Amino acid sequence: MNAVEKRISARLSLRYPQHEALNVLSHVLDNIELSKNTDLAADLEAIKNLYPSVQDFERDFPSFCFALATGVGKTRLMGAFISYLYLTDRSRHFFILAPNLTIYEKLKQDFNPQSSKYVFSGMNEFVANRPVIVTGEDYESGRGIHSHEQKFRGQGRLFENSDTIFINIFNISKINTTDNKKSAAKSSVPRIKRLQETIGESYFDYLANLPDLVLLMDEAHRYRASAGASAINELKPVLGIELTATPKTIGAKPVDFKNVVYGYSLAEAMRDGFVKEPAVATRKDFQSQNYTLEQLEHIKLQDAIHAHEKVKADLIVYAKDYNKKLVKPFILVVAQDTEHAQKLRNLLEADDFFAGAYKGKVIEIHSKQSNTEEDKNIQKLVAIENPNEPTEIVIHVNKLKEGWDVTNLYTIVPLRASASEILTEQTIGRGLRLPYGCKTGVEAIDRLTIIAHDRFQDIIDRANDPNSIIKKHIEIGGGGDIPCKKSDILTVPSRAETESIKTTVTYNFDINGASDLQDVMLHDAVPSLFISEEKKIADVAWDIIKGYEKLPSSQLLNSVAIQEKISNEVMESINLSKESLALDTGNTETLVKKVVVNLTEKIAELTIDIPNIMLIPSREVTYGFSDFDLENLEILNLQPVSKELLIRELRTHKSIFLISENKYIKEPYLENYIIRGLIDHDFIDYDSHTPLLRKLASQMVQHFQSYLPNDAAVENVLIHYQHKLNTFIVDQLRAHQWETKKDYEVKVTRGFTTLTPIHYTLPQGTSPLDFRRIPSIKSDIKTFVFKGFAKCCYPLQKFDSVEGELRFSQILEDDVRVLKWMKPARGFFKIEYDKGFTYEPDFVVETKDAKYLCEPKKASEMQNPIVLKKRNAAVQWCYHATHYATTHGGKPWYYVLIPHDEIKANSSFEGLCAEFTIS
């Protein structure tokens, strides 16, 4: 990878497949010359040797298809391609083609610097020298030609006069449209091809005559029809770049593209976590043949609502827990025709469908709507990611296709569709994008649910096909993955907070968190520590105490000096806001001191001091290669090429230098031709690995010398096939690479943390259960909230399992050695066990003489590689936490990993620790 690629990848934060695609484009450009007079046959032959998947350009110019799965980021990649072509001085004129109005409008927005999705965000080169964007609406103004001059020398040269970059964005219909201005003479000539007196030619001809025009085709499968292909060829670009998720022609008999140079499939994107995981849902033991078509549709729509409400609640909780933007999910219903769509809307907005909850929240999108109605619904569609936009259900009739890129589609209901239709990427692809850009670890948020009761078995049967998109299935109803009851959101403060300043749990029914709030008294709550004016003071003091979390321990809050400092800060805050607090100023100072003493004692009593230790595996690594010999050299039976082809290769290779058209700098040793290419790779340090690299290069040279007539022929092969030979060696180097991480980096930012509220979902109409009560259906455990704890730092808790977590909480409550415990809120811990992945232990426990991170785990998963990585990171965390705590007079920390089947009613916490503590 060259320096420009590295810079673009870093600045644009390219994902792995985008990074790889850019690298492929770089290699392609190193092996062909961008020119109006290029030899297509020679170019194709050169590319075939590098990328055998390219069998034909399928255009009148070199054109390459990059087939990236939906949701991976084709538009960002487009920005990377343009940046690379510009920064390597190959082009400054680009023409981006959109297949329809939706994508056209989206592209214009994505190339707008004011957009949050601006494709060049991070590219400093385009800040002062902002690209000129020309569209189908303003090209006639001449903005695309004002700075153009014919002195641009093309590939490999600097621009002599202007380095302004021009990006034309057009809808394909604009190329062929013959629309005429009012009062103008009618013409059958497409408007873009009509003479413009300001430039002496049509804008189309102007573009076609540019020496460096590069054409980028979004959703490239839309441009294989004869009319579209003809118009594209007439533009005469020096390079074509095609982007699509489906590299095949459309129609009854689709044909695969022959110019795919790079592919990254949906299966790969799902494997690497770049998109949601599709899952087909049904009811347990559902028999679709027992229902009429209308009844079946009604049931599917009801279950879609259940899935929708479940993920809506989960998204609210996630946003609250991690302080993230709120995502409003919606349902996509695929109707058979416009009449069917209207009937569905009437059903969904009826008073007897979930009590009319979705009235005014449903829109239809289809071709038979009036222009006014369609425009209105399109505006709603564009704004559907806005949490304040009310639409929660979209009904469409084959109109939402490519370009409708939203991240908050979570439920799809294909009605009257076959399994093969449901399984297509076109159907599922609209909902695959992740709202937070990566997986969250919350299954419902990382999943796209397809409601397909009547096609469930067929889809499951097809899941065994390696090419199947859907591999997972879920159940709706009691004991299943999706409950049939709508959920409330509970905001649960810690006991330190509920026993001092807030004695209620908040139930929130509104997705915006802005209305319809209800405070519900905790029945088991201890009477509040403060009353009337004291509570107002305690509210102020609580926020100020958070500023003392850098103390080594919360116990230091009980020191007279610290309490005095806090009291002074509280008084200062009160004096600045007396009117809003409405306090009786006569005894304020005495009251403040009393409140601060009581509040700090309560916080110290009900807080487990957990140091905020940032434990991060070092990004610096030591690495190298084990000694080895090249294998499979016999498959390399390469032959010399003609002098003309060799010179062409020399002209495009940056690692070999031409002196003149037919002369080049010869290397003193044949091995150097190989080594020159190898050292371009980031992970190969020549100085550290010289002996091995020279040995491998020598083995390759000796192989060619064994069957070629002389060293000139060997040199010819080494030059012409340099990229292929480098790849051959690099693949084997990677197989013999070793890497050793340095120790963990440690950073302690706080000695303790005042516990923030946690957030739970609870089915409407239900109440928290006593934690001694075991649910009759154990698989429903995740839907319940439990109460009745004496030692837990929170008044309410949720558990993921009965035999593991719930029974473990009972053991903790019964063990006399245990002082307090909690299940930490999500995001509380930052124990990084792998690059970019953090571990959050299930329990934190404090006894009279120690503290523990505890993880009840399925017995079958105890040796899971991820579990072991988390274990190792947690042990390291405990080591550093112990060092920090004992330095300040605190307790040591230990990590306990417990098989679930060892957690029994007669177990003691001491006994479990004795057997399962990891040292």
mmCIF file with all atom_site columns, C-alpha atoms in Angstrom, residues 389-564:
data_model
loop_
_atom_site.group_PDB
_atom_site.id
_atom_site.type_symbol
_atom_site.label_atom_id
_atom_site.label_alt_id
_atom_site.label_comp_id
_atom_site.label_asym_id
_atom_site.label_entity_id
_atom_site.label_seq_id
_atom_site.pdbx_PDB_ins_code
_atom_site.Cartn_x
_atom_site.Cartn_y
_atom_site.Cartn_z
_atom_site.occupancy
_atom_site.B_iso_or_equiv
_atom_site.pdbx_formal_charge
_atom_site.auth_seq_id
_atom_site.auth_comp_id
_atom_site.auth_asym_id
_atom_site.auth_atom_id
_atom_site.pdbx_PDB_model_num
ATOM 1   C CA . GLU A 1 389 ? -40.946 12.059  12.776 1.00 0.00 ? 389 GLU A CA 1
ATOM 2   C CA . PRO A 1 390 ? -44.075 10.030  13.686 1.00 0.00 ? 390 PRO A CA 1
ATOM 3   C CA . THR A 1 391 ? -44.006 7.376   10.928 1.00 0.00 ? 391 THR A CA 1
ATOM 4   C CA . GLU A 1 392 ? -43.535 3.862   12.307 1.00 0.00 ? 392 GLU A CA 1
ATOM 5   C CA . ILE A 1 393 ? -44.885 1.754   9.415  1.00 0.00 ? 393 ILE A CA 1
ATOM 6   C CA . VAL A 1 394 ? -44.133 2.077   5.704  1.00 0.00 ? 394 VAL A CA 1
ATOM 7   C CA . ILE A 1 395 ? -46.192 0.136   3.143  1.00 0.00 ? 395 ILE A CA 1
ATOM 8   C CA . HIS A 1 396 ? -44.689 -0.126  -0.318 1.00 0.00 ? 396 HIS A CA 1
ATOM 9   C CA . VAL A 1 397 ? -45.408 -1.838  -3.600 1.00 0.00 ? 397 VAL A CA 1
ATOM 10  C CA . ASN A 1 398 ? -42.063 -2.573  -5.228 1.00 0.00 ? 398 ASN A CA 1
ATOM 11  C CA . LYS A 1 399 ? -40.989 1.030   -5.132 1.00 0.00 ? 399 LYS A CA 1
ATOM 12  C CA . LEU A 1 400 ? -38.322 1.184   -2.418 1.00 0.00 ? 400 LEU A CA 1
ATOM 13  C CA . LYS A 1 401 ? -35.273 -0.193  -4.138 1.00 0.00 ? 401 LYS A CA 1
ATOM 14  C CA . GLU A 1 402 ? -31.673 0.954   -4.390 1.00 0.00 ? 402 GLU A CA 1
ATOM 15  C CA . GLY A 1 403 ? -30.645 4.201   -2.803 1.00 0.00 ? 403 GLY A CA 1
ATOM 16  C CA . TRP A 1 404 ? -33.107 4.227   0.055  1.00 0.00 ? 404 TRP A CA 1
ATOM 17  C CA . ASP A 1 405 ? -30.375 3.987   2.651  1.00 0.00 ? 405 ASP A CA 1
ATOM 18  C CA . VAL A 1 406 ? -31.790 4.057   6.164  1.00 0.00 ? 406 VAL A CA 1
ATOM 19  C CA . THR A 1 407 ? -30.355 2.572   9.334  1.00 0.00 ? 407 THR A CA 1
ATOM 20  C CA . ASN A 1 408 ? -33.515 2.253   11.428 1.00 0.00 ? 408 ASN A CA 1
ATOM 21  C CA . LEU A 1 409 ? -35.468 -0.390  9.506  1.00 0.00 ? 409 LEU A CA 1
ATOM 22  C CA . TYR A 1 410 ? -35.774 -3.321  11.907 1.00 0.00 ? 410 TYR A CA 1
ATOM 23  C CA . THR A 1 411 ? -38.823 -5.340  10.839 1.00 0.00 ? 411 THR A CA 1
ATOM 24  C CA . ILE A 1 412 ? -39.864 -6.452  7.351  1.00 0.00 ? 412 ILE A CA 1
ATOM 25  C CA . VAL A 1 413 ? -43.211 -8.086  6.574  1.00 0.00 ? 413 VAL A CA 1
ATOM 26  C CA . PRO A 1 414 ? -43.256 -9.539  3.034  1.00 0.00 ? 414 PRO A CA 1
ATOM 27  C CA . LEU A 1 415 ? -46.901 -10.365 2.316  1.00 0.00 ? 415 LEU A CA 1
ATOM 28  C CA . ARG A 1 416 ? -47.879 -12.862 -0.376 1.00 0.00 ? 416 ARG A CA 1
ATOM 29  C CA . ALA A 1 417 ? -44.236 -13.398 -1.297 1.00 0.00 ? 417 ALA A CA 1
ATOM 30  C CA . SER A 1 418 ? -42.414 -16.621 -2.077 1.00 0.00 ? 418 SER A CA 1
ATOM 31  C CA . ALA A 1 419 ? -39.387 -17.747 -0.070 1.00 0.00 ? 419 ALA A CA 1
ATOM 32  C CA . SER A 1 420 ? -37.103 -17.004 -3.029 1.00 0.00 ? 420 SER A CA 1
ATOM 33  C CA . GLU A 1 421 ? -38.468 -13.435 -3.219 1.00 0.00 ? 421 GLU A CA 1
ATOM 34  C CA . ILE A 1 422 ? -38.008 -12.913 0.523  1.00 0.00 ? 422 ILE A CA 1
ATOM 35  C CA . LEU A 1 423 ? -34.451 -14.209 0.448  1.00 0.00 ? 423 LEU A CA 1
ATOM 36  C CA . THR A 1 424 ? -33.233 -11.775 -2.189 1.00 0.00 ? 424 THR A CA 1
ATOM 37  C CA . GLU A 1 425 ? -30.798 -9.079  -1.160 1.00 0.00 ? 425 GLU A CA 1
ATOM 38  C CA . GLN A 1 426 ? -33.127 -6.518  -2.767 1.00 0.00 ? 426 GLN A CA 1
ATOM 39  C CA . THR A 1 427 ? -35.860 -7.385  -0.236 1.00 0.00 ? 427 THR A CA 1
ATOM 40  C CA . ILE A 1 428 ? -33.679 -7.670  2.850  1.00 0.00 ? 428 ILE A CA 1
ATOM 41  C CA . GLY A 1 429 ? -30.969 -5.182  1.875  1.00 0.00 ? 429 GLY A CA 1
ATOM 42  C CA . ARG A 1 430 ? -32.996 -2.114  2.803  1.00 0.00 ? 430 ARG A CA 1
ATOM 43  C CA . GLY A 1 431 ? -32.803 -3.041  6.486  1.00 0.00 ? 431 GLY A CA 1
ATOM 44  C CA . LEU A 1 432 ? -29.240 -4.232  6.880  1.00 0.00 ? 432 LEU A CA 1
ATOM 45  C CA . ARG A 1 433 ? -27.504 -0.987  7.805  1.00 0.00 ? 433 ARG A CA 1
ATOM 46  C CA . LEU A 1 434 ? -26.510 -0.594  11.448 1.00 0.00 ? 434 LEU A CA 1
ATOM 47  C CA . PRO A 1 435 ? -27.671 2.661   13.116 1.00 0.00 ? 435 PRO A CA 1
ATOM 48  C CA . TYR A 1 436 ? -24.523 3.035   15.208 1.00 0.00 ? 436 TYR A CA 1
ATOM 49  C CA . GLY A 1 437 ? -22.122 2.001   12.447 1.00 0.00 ? 437 GLY A CA 1
ATOM 50  C CA . CYS A 1 438 ? -21.120 -1.217  14.223 1.00 0.00 ? 438 CYS A CA 1
ATOM 51  C CA . LYS A 1 439 ? -22.708 -4.011  16.219 1.00 0.00 ? 439 LYS A CA 1
ATOM 52  C CA . THR A 1 440 ? -23.699 -3.165  19.781 1.00 0.00 ? 440 THR A CA 1
ATOM 53  C CA . GLY A 1 441 ? -23.719 -6.612  21.351 1.00 0.00 ? 441 GLY A CA 1
ATOM 54  C CA . VAL A 1 442 ? -27.469 -6.276  22.010 1.00 0.00 ? 442 VAL A CA 1
ATOM 55  C CA . GLU A 1 443 ? -29.025 -9.032  19.935 1.00 0.00 ? 443 GLU A CA 1
ATOM 56  C CA . ALA A 1 444 ? -32.301 -7.269  19.112 1.00 0.00 ? 444 ALA A CA 1
ATOM 57  C CA . ILE A 1 445 ? -30.501 -4.081  18.026 1.00 0.00 ? 445 ILE A CA 1
ATOM 58  C CA . ASP A 1 446 ? -28.079 -6.005  15.812 1.00 0.00 ? 446 ASP A CA 1
ATOM 59  C CA . ARG A 1 447 ? -30.859 -8.004  14.143 1.00 0.00 ? 447 ARG A CA 1
ATOM 60  C CA . LEU A 1 448 ? -33.229 -7.482  11.213 1.00 0.00 ? 448 LEU A CA 1
ATOM 61  C CA . THR A 1 449 ? -36.448 -9.447  11.775 1.00 0.00 ? 449 THR A CA 1
ATOM 62  C CA . ILE A 1 450 ? -38.406 -10.849 8.828  1.00 0.00 ? 450 ILE A CA 1
ATOM 63  C CA . ILE A 1 451 ? -41.961 -11.959 9.649  1.00 0.00 ? 451 ILE A CA 1
ATOM 64  C CA . ALA A 1 452 ? -42.675 -14.936 7.393  1.00 0.00 ? 452 ALA A CA 1
ATOM 65  C CA . HIS A 1 453 ? -44.959 -17.423 9.165  1.00 0.00 ? 453 HIS A CA 1
ATOM 66  C CA . ASP A 1 454 ? -46.266 -18.984 5.957  1.00 0.00 ? 454 ASP A CA 1
ATOM 67  C CA . ARG A 1 455 ? -42.787 -19.334 4.393  1.00 0.00 ? 455 ARG A CA 1
ATOM 68  C CA . PHE A 1 456 ? -40.895 -20.088 7.600  1.00 0.00 ? 456 PHE A CA 1
ATOM 69  C CA . GLN A 1 457 ? -40.107 -23.754 6.992  1.00 0.00 ? 457 GLN A CA 1
ATOM 70  C CA . ASP A 1 458 ? -39.065 -23.136 3.388  1.00 0.00 ? 458 ASP A CA 1
ATOM 71  C CA . ILE A 1 459 ? -36.669 -20.399 4.469  1.00 0.00 ? 459 ILE A CA 1
ATOM 72  C CA . ILE A 1 460 ? -35.238 -22.538 7.278  1.00 0.00 ? 460 ILE A CA 1
ATOM 73  C CA . ASP A 1 461 ? -34.708 -25.400 4.837  1.00 0.00 ? 461 ASP A CA 1
ATOM 74  C CA . ARG A 1 462 ? -32.782 -23.034 2.570  1.00 0.00 ? 462 ARG A CA 1
ATOM 75  C CA . ALA A 1 463 ? -30.637 -21.816 5.473  1.00 0.00 ? 463 ALA A CA 1
ATOM 76  C CA . ASN A 1 464 ? -28.373 -24.810 4.973  1.00 0.00 ? 464 ASN A CA 1
ATOM 77  C CA . ASP A 1 465 ? -27.391 -23.429 1.573  1.00 0.00 ? 465 ASP A CA 1
ATOM 78  C CA . PRO A 1 466 ? -23.953 -21.774 1.983  1.00 0.00 ? 466 PRO A CA 1
ATOM 79  C CA . ASN A 1 467 ? -25.235 -18.828 -0.081 1.00 0.00 ? 467 ASN A CA 1
ATOM 80  C CA . SER A 1 468 ? -28.355 -18.274 2.011  1.00 0.00 ? 468 SER A CA 1
ATOM 81  C CA . ILE A 1 469 ? -28.615 -14.802 3.540  1.00 0.00 ? 469 ILE A CA 1
ATOM 82  C CA . ILE A 1 470 ? -30.790 -15.873 6.481  1.00 0.00 ? 470 ILE A CA 1
ATOM 83  C CA . LYS A 1 471 ? -29.222 -18.370 8.861  1.00 0.00 ? 471 LYS A CA 1
ATOM 84  C CA . LYS A 1 472 ? -31.069 -17.556 12.067 1.00 0.00 ? 472 LYS A CA 1
ATOM 85  C CA . HIS A 1 473 ? -34.646 -18.018 13.259 1.00 0.00 ? 473 HIS A CA 1
ATOM 86  C CA . ILE A 1 474 ? -36.454 -16.630 16.280 1.00 0.00 ? 474 ILE A CA 1
ATOM 87  C CA . GLU A 1 475 ? -39.798 -17.247 17.984 1.00 0.00 ? 475 GLU A CA 1
ATOM 88  C CA . ILE A 1 476 ? -42.551 -14.844 18.984 1.00 0.00 ? 476 ILE A CA 1
ATOM 89  C CA . GLY A 1 477 ? -44.635 -15.386 22.121 1.00 0.00 ? 477 GLY A CA 1
ATOM 90  C CA . GLY A 1 478 ? -44.241 -16.865 25.589 1.00 0.00 ? 478 GLY A CA 1
ATOM 91  C CA . GLY A 1 479 ? -40.809 -18.350 26.125 1.00 0.00 ? 479 GLY A CA 1
ATOM 92  C CA . GLY A 1 480 ? -39.629 -16.983 22.757 1.00 0.00 ? 480 GLY A CA 1
ATOM 93  C CA . ASP A 1 481 ? -37.250 -14.235 21.726 1.00 0.00 ? 481 ASP A CA 1
ATOM 94  C CA . ILE A 1 482 ? -39.977 -11.623 21.256 1.00 0.00 ? 482 ILE A CA 1
ATOM 95  C CA . PRO A 1 483 ? -42.741 -11.169 23.868 1.00 0.00 ? 483 PRO A CA 1
ATOM 96  C CA . CYS A 1 484 ? -46.297 -10.363 22.856 1.00 0.00 ? 484 CYS A CA 1
ATOM 97  C CA . LYS A 1 485 ? -46.613 -7.567  25.404 1.00 0.00 ? 485 LYS A CA 1
ATOM 98  C CA . LYS A 1 486 ? -45.415 -4.031  24.847 1.00 0.00 ? 486 LYS A CA 1
ATOM 99  C CA . SER A 1 487 ? -42.647 -2.980  27.208 1.00 0.00 ? 487 SER A CA 1
ATOM 100 C CA . ASP A 1 488 ? -42.266 -0.021  29.539 1.00 0.00 ? 488 ASP A CA 1
ATOM 101 C CA . ILE A 1 489 ? -38.882 1.536   30.213 1.00 0.00 ? 489 ILE A CA 1
ATOM 102 C CA . LEU A 1 490 ? -37.775 1.621   33.843 1.00 0.00 ? 490 LEU A CA 1
ATOM 103 C CA . THR A 1 491 ? -35.160 4.100   35.021 1.00 0.00 ? 491 THR A CA 1
ATOM 104 C CA . VAL A 1 492 ? -33.819 2.726   38.309 1.00 0.00 ? 492 VAL A CA 1
ATOM 105 C CA . PRO A 1 493 ? -31.566 4.901   40.505 1.00 0.00 ? 493 PRO A CA 1
ATOM 106 C CA . SER A 1 494 ? -29.049 3.298   42.862 1.00 0.00 ? 494 SER A CA 1
ATOM 107 C CA . ARG A 1 495 ? -29.957 2.625   46.486 1.00 0.00 ? 495 ARG A CA 1
ATOM 108 C CA . ALA A 1 496 ? -27.670 5.463   47.553 1.00 0.00 ? 496 ALA A CA 1
ATOM 109 C CA . GLU A 1 497 ? -29.858 7.756   45.466 1.00 0.00 ? 497 GLU A CA 1
ATOM 110 C CA . THR A 1 498 ? -33.249 6.207   46.271 1.00 0.00 ? 498 THR A CA 1
ATOM 111 C CA . GLU A 1 499 ? -32.542 6.266   50.013 1.00 0.00 ? 499 GLU A CA 1
ATOM 112 C CA . SER A 1 500 ? -31.480 9.884   49.983 1.00 0.00 ? 500 SER A CA 1
ATOM 113 C CA . ILE A 1 501 ? -32.903 12.078  47.242 1.00 0.00 ? 501 ILE A CA 1
ATOM 114 C CA . LYS A 1 502 ? -35.125 9.977   44.917 1.00 0.00 ? 502 LYS A CA 1
ATOM 115 C CA . THR A 1 503 ? -37.465 7.279   46.215 1.00 0.00 ? 503 THR A CA 1
ATOM 116 C CA . THR A 1 504 ? -39.127 6.461   42.901 1.00 0.00 ? 504 THR A CA 1
ATOM 117 C CA . VAL A 1 505 ? -38.515 4.491   39.748 1.00 0.00 ? 505 VAL A CA 1
ATOM 118 C CA . THR A 1 506 ? -39.456 6.265   36.518 1.00 0.00 ? 506 THR A CA 1
ATOM 119 C CA . TYR A 1 507 ? -41.634 4.487   33.963 1.00 0.00 ? 507 TYR A CA 1
ATOM 120 C CA . ASN A 1 508 ? -41.215 6.046   30.545 1.00 0.00 ? 508 ASN A CA 1
ATOM 121 C CA . PHE A 1 509 ? -43.694 5.240   27.766 1.00 0.00 ? 509 PHE A CA 1
ATOM 122 C CA . ASP A 1 510 ? -42.483 7.778   25.209 1.00 0.00 ? 510 ASP A CA 1
ATOM 123 C CA . ILE A 1 511 ? -39.746 7.015   22.679 1.00 0.00 ? 511 ILE A CA 1
ATOM 124 C CA . ASN A 1 512 ? -38.528 10.610  22.866 1.00 0.00 ? 512 ASN A CA 1
ATOM 125 C CA . GLY A 1 513 ? -38.192 10.441  26.633 1.00 0.00 ? 513 GLY A CA 1
ATOM 126 C CA . ALA A 1 514 ? -39.827 13.857  26.760 1.00 0.00 ? 514 ALA A CA 1
ATOM 127 C CA . SER A 1 515 ? -43.408 13.180  27.832 1.00 0.00 ? 515 SER A CA 1
ATOM 128 C CA . ASP A 1 516 ? -45.810 10.693  29.397 1.00 0.00 ? 516 ASP A CA 1
ATOM 129 C CA . LEU A 1 517 ? -43.502 10.075  32.347 1.00 0.00 ? 517 LEU A CA 1
ATOM 130 C CA . GLN A 1 518 ? -44.705 8.403   35.493 1.00 0.00 ? 518 GLN A CA 1
ATOM 131 C CA . ASP A 1 519 ? -42.898 8.088   38.819 1.00 0.00 ? 519 ASP A CA 1
ATOM 132 C CA . VAL A 1 520 ? -43.754 4.924   40.704 1.00 0.00 ? 520 VAL A CA 1
ATOM 133 C CA . MET A 1 521 ? -42.977 4.548   44.388 1.00 0.00 ? 521 MET A CA 1
ATOM 134 C CA . LEU A 1 522 ? -40.642 1.736   45.345 1.00 0.00 ? 522 LEU A CA 1
ATOM 135 C CA . HIS A 1 523 ? -42.740 -0.337  47.746 1.00 0.00 ? 523 HIS A CA 1
ATOM 136 C CA . ASP A 1 524 ? -39.673 -1.709  49.522 1.00 0.00 ? 524 ASP A CA 1
ATOM 137 C CA . ALA A 1 525 ? -37.836 1.611   49.663 1.00 0.00 ? 525 ALA A CA 1
ATOM 138 C CA . VAL A 1 526 ? -36.346 2.801   52.948 1.00 0.00 ? 526 VAL A CA 1
ATOM 139 C CA . PRO A 1 527 ? -37.839 6.135   54.075 1.00 0.00 ? 527 PRO A CA 1
ATOM 140 C CA . SER A 1 528 ? -35.983 9.050   52.524 1.00 0.00 ? 528 SER A CA 1
ATOM 141 C CA . LEU A 1 529 ? -32.959 10.361  54.380 1.00 0.00 ? 529 LEU A CA 1
ATOM 142 C CA . PHE A 1 530 ? -34.024 13.936  53.705 1.00 0.00 ? 530 PHE A CA 1
ATOM 143 C CA . ILE A 1 531 ? -37.227 15.947  53.739 1.00 0.00 ? 531 ILE A CA 1
ATOM 144 C CA . SER A 1 532 ? -38.452 19.225  52.225 1.00 0.00 ? 532 SER A CA 1
ATOM 145 C CA . GLU A 1 533 ? -35.602 21.778  51.954 1.00 0.00 ? 533 GLU A CA 1
ATOM 146 C CA . GLU A 1 534 ? -32.994 19.128  52.757 1.00 0.00 ? 534 GLU A CA 1
ATOM 147 C CA . LYS A 1 535 ? -33.852 17.327  49.519 1.00 0.00 ? 535 LYS A CA 1
ATOM 148 C CA . LYS A 1 536 ? -33.195 20.463  47.494 1.00 0.00 ? 536 LYS A CA 1
ATOM 149 C CA . ILE A 1 537 ? -29.788 20.788  49.123 1.00 0.00 ? 537 ILE A CA 1
ATOM 150 C CA . ALA A 1 538 ? -29.080 17.073  48.653 1.00 0.00 ? 538 ALA A CA 1
ATOM 151 C CA . ASP A 1 539 ? -29.817 17.397  44.911 1.00 0.00 ? 539 ASP A CA 1
ATOM 152 C CA . VAL A 1 540 ? -27.158 20.096  44.644 1.00 0.00 ? 540 VAL A CA 1
ATOM 153 C CA . ALA A 1 541 ? -24.701 18.162  46.823 1.00 0.00 ? 541 ALA A CA 1
ATOM 154 C CA . TRP A 1 542 ? -25.154 14.955  44.823 1.00 0.00 ? 542 TRP A CA 1
ATOM 155 C CA . ASP A 1 543 ? -23.915 16.608  41.650 1.00 0.00 ? 543 ASP A CA 1
ATOM 156 C CA . ILE A 1 544 ? -20.992 18.232  43.440 1.00 0.00 ? 544 ILE A CA 1
ATOM 157 C CA . ILE A 1 545 ? -19.912 14.946  45.058 1.00 0.00 ? 545 ILE A CA 1
ATOM 158 C CA . LYS A 1 546 ? -19.490 13.471  41.567 1.00 0.00 ? 546 LYS A CA 1
ATOM 159 C CA . GLY A 1 547 ? -16.549 15.827  41.191 1.00 0.00 ? 547 GLY A CA 1
ATOM 160 C CA . TYR A 1 548 ? -14.772 13.981  44.027 1.00 0.00 ? 548 TYR A CA 1
ATOM 161 C CA . GLU A 1 549 ? -14.641 10.620  42.255 1.00 0.00 ? 549 GLU A CA 1
ATOM 162 C CA . LYS A 1 550 ? -10.889 11.094  41.748 1.00 0.00 ? 550 LYS A CA 1
ATOM 163 C CA . LEU A 1 551 ? -10.435 10.355  45.437 1.00 0.00 ? 551 LEU A CA 1
ATOM 164 C CA . PRO A 1 552 ? -8.888  6.891   45.947 1.00 0.00 ? 552 PRO A CA 1
ATOM 165 C CA . SER A 1 553 ? -11.978 5.721   47.861 1.00 0.00 ? 553 SER A CA 1
ATOM 166 C CA . SER A 1 554 ? -15.519 6.824   48.648 1.00 0.00 ? 554 SER A CA 1
ATOM 167 C CA . GLN A 1 555 ? -14.666 6.328   52.341 1.00 0.00 ? 555 GLN A CA 1
ATOM 168 C CA . LEU A 1 556 ? -12.633 9.525   52.125 1.00 0.00 ? 556 LEU A CA 1
ATOM 169 C CA . LEU A 1 557 ? -15.928 11.358  51.641 1.00 0.00 ? 557 LEU A CA 1
ATOM 170 C CA . ASN A 1 558 ? -16.419 10.831  55.385 1.00 0.00 ? 558 ASN A CA 1
ATOM 171 C CA . SER A 1 559 ? -13.340 12.876  56.275 1.00 0.00 ? 559 SER A CA 1
ATOM 172 C CA . VAL A 1 560 ? -14.081 16.231  57.900 1.00 0.00 ? 560 VAL A CA 1
ATOM 173 C CA . ALA A 1 561 ? -11.816 18.100  55.465 1.00 0.00 ? 561 ALA A CA 1
ATOM 174 C CA . ILE A 1 562 ? -13.562 16.696  52.380 1.00 0.00 ? 562 ILE A CA 1
ATOM 175 C CA . GLN A 1 563 ? -17.019 17.287  53.839 1.00 0.00 ? 563 GLN A CA 1
ATOM 176 C CA . GLU A 1 564 ? -16.031 20.876  54.583 1.00 0.00 ? 564 GLU A CA 1
#
